Structures are given as C-alpha cells and as structure tokens.
Tab-separated table of C-alpha atoms and ligand atoms in Angstrom:
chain	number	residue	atom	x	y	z
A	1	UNK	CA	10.062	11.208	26.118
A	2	UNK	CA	11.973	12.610	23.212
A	3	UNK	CA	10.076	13.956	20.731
A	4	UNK	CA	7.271	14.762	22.620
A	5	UNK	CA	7.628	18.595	22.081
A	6	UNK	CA	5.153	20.593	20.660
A	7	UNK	CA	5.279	20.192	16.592
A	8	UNK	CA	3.088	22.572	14.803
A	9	UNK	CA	2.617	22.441	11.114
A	10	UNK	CA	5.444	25.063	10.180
A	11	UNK	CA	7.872	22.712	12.347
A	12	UNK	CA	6.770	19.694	11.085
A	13	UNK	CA	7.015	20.273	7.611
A	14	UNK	CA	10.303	22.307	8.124
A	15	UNK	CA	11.835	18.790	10.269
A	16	UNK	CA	10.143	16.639	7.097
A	17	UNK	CA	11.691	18.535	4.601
A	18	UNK	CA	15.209	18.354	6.510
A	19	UNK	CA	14.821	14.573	6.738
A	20	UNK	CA	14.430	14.764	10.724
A	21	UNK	CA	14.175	11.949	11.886
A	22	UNK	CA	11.963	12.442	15.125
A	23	UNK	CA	10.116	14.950	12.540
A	24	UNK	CA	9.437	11.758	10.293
A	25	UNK	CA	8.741	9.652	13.334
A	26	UNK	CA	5.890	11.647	14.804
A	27	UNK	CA	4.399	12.679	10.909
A	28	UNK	CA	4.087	8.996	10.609
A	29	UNK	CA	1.941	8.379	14.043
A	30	UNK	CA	0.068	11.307	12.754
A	31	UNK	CA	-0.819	9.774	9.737
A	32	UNK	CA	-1.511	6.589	11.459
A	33	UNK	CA	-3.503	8.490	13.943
A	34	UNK	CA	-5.640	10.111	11.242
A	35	UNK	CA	-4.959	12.973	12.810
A	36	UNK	CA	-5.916	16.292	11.448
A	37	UNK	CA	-2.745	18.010	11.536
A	38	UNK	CA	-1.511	15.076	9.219
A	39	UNK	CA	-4.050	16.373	6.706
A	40	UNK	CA	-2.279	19.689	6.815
A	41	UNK	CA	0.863	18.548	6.768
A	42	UNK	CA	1.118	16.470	3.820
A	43	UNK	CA	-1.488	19.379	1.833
A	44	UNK	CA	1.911	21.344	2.846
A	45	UNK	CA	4.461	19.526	1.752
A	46	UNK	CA	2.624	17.710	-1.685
A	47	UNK	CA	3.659	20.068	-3.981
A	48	UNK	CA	7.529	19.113	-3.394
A	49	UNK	CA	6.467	15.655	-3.610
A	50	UNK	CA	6.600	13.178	-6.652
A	51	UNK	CA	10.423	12.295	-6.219
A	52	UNK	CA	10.781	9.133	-4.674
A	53	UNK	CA	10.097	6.025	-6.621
A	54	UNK	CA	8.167	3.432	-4.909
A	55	UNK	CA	8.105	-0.262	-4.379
A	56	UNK	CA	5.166	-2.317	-3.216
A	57	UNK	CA	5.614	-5.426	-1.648
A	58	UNK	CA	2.845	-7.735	-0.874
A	59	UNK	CA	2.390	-11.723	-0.229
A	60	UNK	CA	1.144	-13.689	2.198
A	61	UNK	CA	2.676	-13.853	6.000
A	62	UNK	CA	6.079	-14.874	6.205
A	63	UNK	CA	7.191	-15.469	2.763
A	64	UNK	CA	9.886	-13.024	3.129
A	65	UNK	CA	9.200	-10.072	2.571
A	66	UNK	CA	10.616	-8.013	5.177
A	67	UNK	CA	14.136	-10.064	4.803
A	68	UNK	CA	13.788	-8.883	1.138
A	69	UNK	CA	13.585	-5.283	1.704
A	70	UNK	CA	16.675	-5.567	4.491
A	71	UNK	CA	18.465	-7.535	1.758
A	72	UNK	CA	17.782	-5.092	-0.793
A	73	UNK	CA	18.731	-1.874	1.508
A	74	UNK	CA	21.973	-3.940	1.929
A	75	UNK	CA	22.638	-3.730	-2.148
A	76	UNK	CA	21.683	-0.285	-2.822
A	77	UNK	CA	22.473	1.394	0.205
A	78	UNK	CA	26.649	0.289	-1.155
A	79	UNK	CA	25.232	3.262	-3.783
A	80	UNK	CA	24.164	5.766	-1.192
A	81	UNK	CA	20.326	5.566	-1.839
A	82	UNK	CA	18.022	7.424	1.006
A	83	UNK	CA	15.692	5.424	2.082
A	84	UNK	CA	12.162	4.924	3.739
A	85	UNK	CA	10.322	1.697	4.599
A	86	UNK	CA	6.992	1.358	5.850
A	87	UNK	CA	5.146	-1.723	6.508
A	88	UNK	CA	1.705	-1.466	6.889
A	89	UNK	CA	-0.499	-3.994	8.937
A	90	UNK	CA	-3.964	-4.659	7.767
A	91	UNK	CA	-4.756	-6.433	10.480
A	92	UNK	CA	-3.711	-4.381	13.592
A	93	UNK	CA	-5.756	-0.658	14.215
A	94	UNK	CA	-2.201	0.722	15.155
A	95	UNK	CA	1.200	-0.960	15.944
A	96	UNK	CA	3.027	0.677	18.821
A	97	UNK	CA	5.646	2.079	16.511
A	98	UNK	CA	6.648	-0.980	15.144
A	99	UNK	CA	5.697	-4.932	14.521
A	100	UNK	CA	8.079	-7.668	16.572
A	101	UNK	CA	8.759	-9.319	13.101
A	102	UNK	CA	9.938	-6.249	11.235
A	103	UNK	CA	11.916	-5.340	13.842
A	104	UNK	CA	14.376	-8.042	14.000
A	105	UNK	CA	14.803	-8.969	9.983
A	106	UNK	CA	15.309	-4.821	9.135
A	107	UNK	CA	16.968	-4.299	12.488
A	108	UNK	CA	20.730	-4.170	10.624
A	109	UNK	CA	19.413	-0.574	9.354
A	110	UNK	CA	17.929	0.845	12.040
A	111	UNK	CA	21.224	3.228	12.957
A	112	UNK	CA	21.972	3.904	9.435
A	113	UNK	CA	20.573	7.644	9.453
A	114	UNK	CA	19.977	7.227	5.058
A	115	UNK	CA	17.345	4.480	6.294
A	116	UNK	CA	14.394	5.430	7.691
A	117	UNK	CA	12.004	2.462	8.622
A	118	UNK	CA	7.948	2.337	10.208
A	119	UNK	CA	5.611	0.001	11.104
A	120	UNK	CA	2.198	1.411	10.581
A	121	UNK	CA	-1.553	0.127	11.619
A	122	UNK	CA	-4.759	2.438	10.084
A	123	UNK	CA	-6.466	3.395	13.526
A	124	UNK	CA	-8.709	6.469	13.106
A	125	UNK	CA	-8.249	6.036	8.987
A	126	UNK	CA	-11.897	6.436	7.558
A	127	UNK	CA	-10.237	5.924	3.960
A	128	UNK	CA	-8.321	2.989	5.883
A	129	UNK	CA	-5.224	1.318	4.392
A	130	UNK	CA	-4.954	2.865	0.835
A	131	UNK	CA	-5.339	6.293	2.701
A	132	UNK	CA	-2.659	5.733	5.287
A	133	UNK	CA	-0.314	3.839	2.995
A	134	UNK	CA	-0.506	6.920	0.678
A	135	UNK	CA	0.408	9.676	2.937
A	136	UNK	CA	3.003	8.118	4.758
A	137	UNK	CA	4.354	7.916	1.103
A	138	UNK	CA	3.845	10.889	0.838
A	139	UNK	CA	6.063	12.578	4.049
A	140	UNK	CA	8.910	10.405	3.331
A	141	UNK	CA	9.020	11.532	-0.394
A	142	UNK	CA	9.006	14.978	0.744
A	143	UNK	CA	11.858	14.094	3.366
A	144	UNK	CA	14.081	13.481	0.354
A	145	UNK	CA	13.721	9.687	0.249
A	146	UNK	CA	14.947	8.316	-2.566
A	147	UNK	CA	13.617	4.847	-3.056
A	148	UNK	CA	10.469	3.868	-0.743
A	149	UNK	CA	9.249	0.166	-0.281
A	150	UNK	CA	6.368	-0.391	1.069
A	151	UNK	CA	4.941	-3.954	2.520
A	152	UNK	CA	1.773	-4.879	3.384
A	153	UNK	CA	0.854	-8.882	3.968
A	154	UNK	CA	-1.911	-10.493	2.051
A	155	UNK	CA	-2.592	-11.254	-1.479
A	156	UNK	CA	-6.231	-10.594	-2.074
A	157	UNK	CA	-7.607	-7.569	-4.502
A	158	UNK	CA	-7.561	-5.014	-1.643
A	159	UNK	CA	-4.026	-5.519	-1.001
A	160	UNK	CA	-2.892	-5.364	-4.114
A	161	UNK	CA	-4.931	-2.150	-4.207
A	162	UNK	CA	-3.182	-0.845	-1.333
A	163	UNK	CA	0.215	-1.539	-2.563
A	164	UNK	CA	-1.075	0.021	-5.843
A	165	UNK	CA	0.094	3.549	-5.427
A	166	UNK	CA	3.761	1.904	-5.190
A	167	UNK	CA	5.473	2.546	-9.524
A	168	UNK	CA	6.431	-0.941	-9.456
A	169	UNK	CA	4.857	-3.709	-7.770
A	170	UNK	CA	6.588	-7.231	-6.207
A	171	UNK	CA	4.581	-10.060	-5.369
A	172	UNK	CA	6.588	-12.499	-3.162
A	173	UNK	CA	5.965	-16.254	-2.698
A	174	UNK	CA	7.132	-18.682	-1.619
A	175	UNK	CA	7.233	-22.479	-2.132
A	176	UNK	CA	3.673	-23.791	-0.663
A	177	UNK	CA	2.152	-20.208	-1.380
A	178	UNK	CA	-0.058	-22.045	-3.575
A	179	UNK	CA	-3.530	-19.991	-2.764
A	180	UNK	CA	-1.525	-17.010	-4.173
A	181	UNK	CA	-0.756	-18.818	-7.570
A	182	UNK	CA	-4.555	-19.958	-7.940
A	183	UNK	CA	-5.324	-15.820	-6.924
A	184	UNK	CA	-3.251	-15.067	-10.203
A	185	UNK	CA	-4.360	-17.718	-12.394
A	186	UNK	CA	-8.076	-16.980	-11.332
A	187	UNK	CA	-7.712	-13.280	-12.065
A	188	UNK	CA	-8.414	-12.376	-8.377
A	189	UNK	CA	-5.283	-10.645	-8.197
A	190	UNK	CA	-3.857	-8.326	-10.374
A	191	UNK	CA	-0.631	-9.379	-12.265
A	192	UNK	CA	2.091	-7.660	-10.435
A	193	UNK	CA	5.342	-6.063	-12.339
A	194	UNK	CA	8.247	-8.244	-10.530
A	195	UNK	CA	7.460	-11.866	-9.064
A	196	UNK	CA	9.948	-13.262	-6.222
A	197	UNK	CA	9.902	-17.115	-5.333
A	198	UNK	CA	11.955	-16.675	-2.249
A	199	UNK	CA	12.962	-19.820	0.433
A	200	UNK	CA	14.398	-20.901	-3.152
A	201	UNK	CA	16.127	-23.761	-1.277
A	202	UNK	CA	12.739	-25.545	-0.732
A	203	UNK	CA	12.392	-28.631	-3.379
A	204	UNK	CA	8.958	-27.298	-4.426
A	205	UNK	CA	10.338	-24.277	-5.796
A	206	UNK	CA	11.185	-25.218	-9.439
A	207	UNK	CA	7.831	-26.107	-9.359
A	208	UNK	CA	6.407	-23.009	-8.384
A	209	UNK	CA	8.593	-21.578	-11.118
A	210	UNK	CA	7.092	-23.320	-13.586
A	211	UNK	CA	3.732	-22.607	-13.031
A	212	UNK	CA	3.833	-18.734	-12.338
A	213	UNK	CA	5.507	-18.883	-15.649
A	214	UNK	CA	2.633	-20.818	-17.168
A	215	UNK	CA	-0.055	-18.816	-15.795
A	216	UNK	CA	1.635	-15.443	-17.298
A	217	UNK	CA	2.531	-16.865	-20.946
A	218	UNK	CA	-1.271	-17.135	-20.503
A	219	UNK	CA	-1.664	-13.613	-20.428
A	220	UNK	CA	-1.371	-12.686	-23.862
A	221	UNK	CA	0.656	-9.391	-25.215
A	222	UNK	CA	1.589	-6.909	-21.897
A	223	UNK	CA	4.284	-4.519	-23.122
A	224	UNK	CA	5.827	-5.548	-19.576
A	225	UNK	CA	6.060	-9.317	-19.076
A	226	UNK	CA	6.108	-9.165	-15.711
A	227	UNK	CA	9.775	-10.916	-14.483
A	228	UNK	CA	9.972	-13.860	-11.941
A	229	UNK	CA	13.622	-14.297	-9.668
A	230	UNK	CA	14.173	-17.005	-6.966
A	231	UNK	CA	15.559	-15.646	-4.174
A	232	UNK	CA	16.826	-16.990	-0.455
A	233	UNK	CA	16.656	-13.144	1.250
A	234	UNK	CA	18.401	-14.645	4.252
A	235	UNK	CA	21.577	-15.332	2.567
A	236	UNK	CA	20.787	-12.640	0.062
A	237	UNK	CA	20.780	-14.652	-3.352
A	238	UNK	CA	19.085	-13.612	-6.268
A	239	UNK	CA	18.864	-10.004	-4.704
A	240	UNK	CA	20.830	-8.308	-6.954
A	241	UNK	CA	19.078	-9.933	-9.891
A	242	UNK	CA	16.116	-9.148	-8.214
A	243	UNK	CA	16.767	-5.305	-7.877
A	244	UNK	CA	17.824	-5.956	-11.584
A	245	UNK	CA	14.004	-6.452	-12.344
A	246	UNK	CA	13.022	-3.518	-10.122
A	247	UNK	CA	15.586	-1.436	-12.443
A	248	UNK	CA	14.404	-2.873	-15.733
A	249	UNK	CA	10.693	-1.952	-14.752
A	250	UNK	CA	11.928	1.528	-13.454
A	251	UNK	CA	13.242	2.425	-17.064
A	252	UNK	CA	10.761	0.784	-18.552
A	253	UNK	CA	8.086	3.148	-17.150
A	254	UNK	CA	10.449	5.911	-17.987
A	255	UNK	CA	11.485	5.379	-21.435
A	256	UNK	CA	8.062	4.565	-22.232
A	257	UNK	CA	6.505	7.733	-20.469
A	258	UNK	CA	4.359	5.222	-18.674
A	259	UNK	CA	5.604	6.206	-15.342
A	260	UNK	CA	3.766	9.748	-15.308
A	261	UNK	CA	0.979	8.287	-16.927
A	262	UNK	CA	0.983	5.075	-14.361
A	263	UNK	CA	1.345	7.583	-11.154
A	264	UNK	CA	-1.613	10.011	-12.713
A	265	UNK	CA	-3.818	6.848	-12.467
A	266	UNK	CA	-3.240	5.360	-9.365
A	267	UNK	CA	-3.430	9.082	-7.686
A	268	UNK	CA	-6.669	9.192	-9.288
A	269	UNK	CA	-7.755	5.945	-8.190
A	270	UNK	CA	-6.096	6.284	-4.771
A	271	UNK	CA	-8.807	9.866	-4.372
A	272	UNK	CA	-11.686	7.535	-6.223
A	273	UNK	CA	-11.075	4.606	-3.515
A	274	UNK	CA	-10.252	6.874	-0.242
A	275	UNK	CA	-13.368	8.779	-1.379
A	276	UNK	CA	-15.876	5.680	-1.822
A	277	UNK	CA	-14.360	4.433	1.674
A	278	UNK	CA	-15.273	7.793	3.477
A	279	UNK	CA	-18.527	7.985	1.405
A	280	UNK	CA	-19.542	3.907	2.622
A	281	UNK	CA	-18.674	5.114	6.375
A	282	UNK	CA	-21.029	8.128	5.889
A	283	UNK	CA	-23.632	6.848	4.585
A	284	UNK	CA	-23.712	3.380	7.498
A	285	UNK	CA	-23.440	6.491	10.201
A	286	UNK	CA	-26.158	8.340	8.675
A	287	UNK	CA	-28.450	5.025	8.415
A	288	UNK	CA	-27.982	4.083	11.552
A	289	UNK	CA	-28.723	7.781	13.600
A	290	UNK	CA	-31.378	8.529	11.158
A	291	UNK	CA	-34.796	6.315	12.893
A	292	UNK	CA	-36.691	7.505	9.047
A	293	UNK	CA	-33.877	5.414	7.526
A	294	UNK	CA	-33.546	2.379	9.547
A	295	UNK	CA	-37.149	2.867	8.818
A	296	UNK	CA	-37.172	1.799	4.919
A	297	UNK	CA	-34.686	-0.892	5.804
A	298	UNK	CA	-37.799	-2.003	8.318
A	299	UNK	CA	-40.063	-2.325	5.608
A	300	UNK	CA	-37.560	-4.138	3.350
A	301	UNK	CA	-37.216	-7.164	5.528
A	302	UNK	CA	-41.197	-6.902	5.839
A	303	UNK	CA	-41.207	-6.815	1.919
A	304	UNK	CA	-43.851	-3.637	1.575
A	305	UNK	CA	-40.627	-1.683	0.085
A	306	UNK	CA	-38.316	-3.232	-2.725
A	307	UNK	CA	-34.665	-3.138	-2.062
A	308	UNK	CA	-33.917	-0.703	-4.791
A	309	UNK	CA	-36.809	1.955	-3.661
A	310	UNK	CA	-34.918	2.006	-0.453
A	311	UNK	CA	-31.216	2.583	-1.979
A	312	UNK	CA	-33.121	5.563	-4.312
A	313	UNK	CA	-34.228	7.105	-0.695
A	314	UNK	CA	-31.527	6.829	0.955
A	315	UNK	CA	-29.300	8.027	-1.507
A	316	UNK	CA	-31.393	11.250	-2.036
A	317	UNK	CA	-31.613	11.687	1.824
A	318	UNK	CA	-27.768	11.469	2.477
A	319	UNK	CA	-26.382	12.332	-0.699
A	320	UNK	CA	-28.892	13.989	-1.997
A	321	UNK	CA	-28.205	12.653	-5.284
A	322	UNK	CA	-30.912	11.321	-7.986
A	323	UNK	CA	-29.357	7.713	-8.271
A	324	UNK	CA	-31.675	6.899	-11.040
A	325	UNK	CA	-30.185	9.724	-13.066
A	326	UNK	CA	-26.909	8.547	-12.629
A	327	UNK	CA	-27.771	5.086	-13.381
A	328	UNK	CA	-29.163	6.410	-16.708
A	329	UNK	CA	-26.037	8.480	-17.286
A	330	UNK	CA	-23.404	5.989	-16.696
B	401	GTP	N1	14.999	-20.447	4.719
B	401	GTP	C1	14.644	-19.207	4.451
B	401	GTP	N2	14.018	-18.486	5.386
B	401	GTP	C2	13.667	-17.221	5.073
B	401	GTP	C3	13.954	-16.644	3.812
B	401	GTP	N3	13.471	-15.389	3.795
B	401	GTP	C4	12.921	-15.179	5.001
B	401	GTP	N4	13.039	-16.281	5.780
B	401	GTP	C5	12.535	-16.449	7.141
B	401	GTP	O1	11.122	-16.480	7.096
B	401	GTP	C6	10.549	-15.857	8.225
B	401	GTP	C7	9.622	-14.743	7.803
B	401	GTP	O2	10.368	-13.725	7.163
B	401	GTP	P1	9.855	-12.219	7.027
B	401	GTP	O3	10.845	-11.495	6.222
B	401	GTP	O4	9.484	-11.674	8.342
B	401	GTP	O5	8.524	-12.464	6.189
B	401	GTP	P2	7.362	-11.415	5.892
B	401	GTP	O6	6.786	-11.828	4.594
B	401	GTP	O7	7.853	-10.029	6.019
B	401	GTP	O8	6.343	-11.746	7.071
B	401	GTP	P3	5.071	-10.883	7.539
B	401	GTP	O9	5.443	-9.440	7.472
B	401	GTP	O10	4.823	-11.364	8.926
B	401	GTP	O11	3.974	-11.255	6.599
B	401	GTP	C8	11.736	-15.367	9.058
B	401	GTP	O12	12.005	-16.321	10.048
B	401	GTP	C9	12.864	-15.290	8.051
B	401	GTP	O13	14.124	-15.443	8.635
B	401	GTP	C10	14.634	-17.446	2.835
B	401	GTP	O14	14.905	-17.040	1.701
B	401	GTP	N5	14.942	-18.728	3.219
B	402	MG	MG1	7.109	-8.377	7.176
C-alpha cells in the first residue's frame, strides 16, 4: 500500500511542513493511534504552529453539519483558502480512515489538493477526544492550512469542550433539534459564537428561530451576541451569510485582541483537561493493581472507613499529594 514506507520523525515533519498529503494522512492515524511518534511530531512542528484559524462545528447527528462544511469549502475555496477538515467521532475508538457519511456529503473535495479532509476516532487516546482533536489541529496548521473546521456530533458539555480549542465556535440545528435548545436555555451548554438553523425549508424553523433568539436576549451584555443564520447546506443558502458570521467573529476576536487572549485559554484548558483525563486513568489503573487500595474501598462499602479518609489515602499513595492541604489552599 502507498504510504506504507518507513516515516521517521525528520520525514514526517519535513512531508507536514510541505503539505504532503500521504505525510498528513499517516500524521493523522498517528495521532489517532496515540502513537508515540505523534507526540514527537507535533512537539516538532508546534513552534511553527498558531496560523490556521479554526472552526468548531458541533450538533446533534444529522443536522447538517458535514453538508455545511462542503458548502462552505465551496464559497471560500472560489478565494483560494487551504484547507483541512477533520471530523472527529466520539463514539467510534477509530474510523478506518474515514466515516460512510462524511464521505459522500465532502466527497466534491476530495481531489482538490488545497482540501485536505479526515475522519478521526480516539483509540489509544488516554486524554481522549480533546487530546486527539487538538493535535490533529495541530499537524494541519503546521501543513500550512489556512482555515480548519472541525466537527464532532453531540451537543452536551464535553462536546462543546472538545470543539473548544476551535477560535470560533458553530452550533448547528436543525428544526426538531429541540433537546439542543433546552441544553442552551438550561445552561448545559455553553453559548456558542455562530448559531445555524439549517433544513431551513422545514415549517418548524421560524419557530426555532424565535426561540434561540429568546433564549440569548436572555443572556444579558456579551460583547459578542452570538449570530443565528438559516441555512439549507444542500442547496447552499444562507452559506455565504453564514461564513459572513464566521468573518464578523474572526475580526471581532482580532480587533478586540481577544483572539490571542481566547487561544491562550483554551490551550491552557485543553493541557488542564488532557491532564485531569490522563491523571483519572492513572489513578483507576493504580486502584485496581494495588490489592492495599481496593482494600480501603473494601472497608468503605463495609462502612469502618469514611469515603473521604479513603480519597486522602489514595491520593497520598498515587499522587502522593496532601489533598487536605490543597483543599485548604484552594
Ligand atoms: N433537506 C435538507 N437536507 C439536508 C440539509 N443539510 C443536510 N441535509 C441532509 O441531512 C443528512 C445529514 O447530513 P450531514 O451533513 O451528514 O449531517 P451531519 O450533522 O454531518 O451528520 P453526522 O456527522 O452523522 O452527525 C444528509 O442526508 C444530508 O443530505 C438541508 O439543509 N436540507
Ligand atoms: Mg458529519
């Protein structure tokens, strides 16, 4: 098979950089892999990285979302943007390259060479999606992409959290989405930057207009009031206004000097959250091959040790940190 040749880290970072596209291929099953040499390979090529801008995607299955990327490569690639796409799939541990579904609604890119587009499951990813989602932003900034978007399905906290790293972030709904509306109005979710209602042809959608709208007048003074477009990504209408949004966001961030501030957070919280996932995985390995462990949580369930004399053990045994101290402290 093609691309099955030996890539070391000099010749993977030297194909990345050139925008290879085989070289791109096989750093993104790396990443998906969580394999090591994807660690060293995006500590390599970071420092050139910080270029692209990003767009997060999320929603629930089958609103649209990969029909609105393809529509929106359609408008900007007329203006000879580079870009990358990766979906991620929360729900599968790897995708074999790429999902059924994204296949056929982004398959009117897949020979443009300025488009570069991935499916991408999270098997072998301690850190799971935020940690996979982030490096494989990562490589295709340093391959010279442009503009990224990146899709992942779902509309709970975690995705959101996911698509998080992304500088602006598009919810998409669509009429009958209404679990997602009650997810904003309950504060579950996080208010994205851009809202599309796409499938704008459905009679509910006016409806759905109106009470996205409602919910965010409810949210009080945001120096971005987040934008809502309807959109039918099939036939491609409201895209362009839709990319409008994307743009007014984009200089937004910029001529507000939020953007550097916005990316130095969600790095930070990107480390904080990849960190706490490793840490959680440690610490259930350690419990479990540790018999002196498993012992405390014994004599929890027979009530001779409280709950919170266990965590204190524990803690000291496989952090060895002093969690009452840093109770006190924070
Ligand atoms: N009528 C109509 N159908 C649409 C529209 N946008 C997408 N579809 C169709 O809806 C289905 C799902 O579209 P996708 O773009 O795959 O949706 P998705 O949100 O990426 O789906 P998942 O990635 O599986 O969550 C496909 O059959 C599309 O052709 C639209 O605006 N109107
Ligand atoms: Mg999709």
């Amino acid at each position: 098979m093609a691309g099955r040749r030996d890539w070391t880290r000099e010749t993977l970072a030297a194909g990345v950089r050139s925008g290879d596209r085989r070289a791109l291929a096989r750093a993104i099953t790396l990443v998906e892999n969580g394999d090591p040499l994807a660690y060293d390979l995006v500590a390599e090529l970071y420092p050139q990285t910080g270029n692209a801008y990003s767009v997060g995607l999320t929603g629930p299955p089958g609103v649209g979302k990969s029909s609105l990327i393809s529509a929106l490569i359609r408008l900007v690639r007329d203006r000879e943007t580079n870009v990358g796409v990766v979906s991620v799939d929360p729900s599968s541990p790897f995708s074999h390259g790429a999902l059924l579904g994204d296949r056929i609604r982004l398959s009117d890119h897949f020979l443009d060479p300025g488009v570069f587009i991935r499916s991408m499951g999270t098997r072998g990813h301690l850190g799971g999606l935020a940690e996979a989602t982030l490096q494989a932003l990562l490589v295709l900034d340093a391959a010279g992409k442009e503009l990224v978007f990146l899709e992942t399905v779902g509309t709970g906290q975690s995705e959101v959290e996911v698509i998080g790293i992304a500088d602006t972030v598009l919810l998409v709904l669509m009429p009958g989405s209404g679990d997602s509306v009650q997810a904003l109005k309950a504060g579950i979710m996080e208010i994205p930057d851009v809202i599309a209602i796409n499938k704008m042809d459905h009679p509910a959608a006016k409806t759905m207009l109106n009470e996205v709208r409602s919910i965010l007048a409810l949210g009080g003074d945001r120096d971005w009031r987040p934008a809502i477009v309807l959109t039918e990504a099939t036939r491609g209408e409201g895209v362009p206004e839709l990319w409008e949004k994307i743009e007014a966001h984009r200089a937004y961030l910029v001529e507000s000097g939020r953007l550097e501030e916005r990316r130095a957070r969600n790095l930070a919280g990107e480390v904080f959250s990849v960190a706490s996932a490793r840490a959680k995985v440690h610490l259930e390995q350690a419990v479990a091959q540790d018999p002196e462990l498993l012992r405390l949580l014994d004599e929890v369930r027979r009530r001779e040790l409280d709950p919170l004399s266990a965590v204190r053990e524990i803690l000291e045994k496989v952090f060895h940190i002093d969690s009452d101290a840093a109770t006190r402290a924070s």
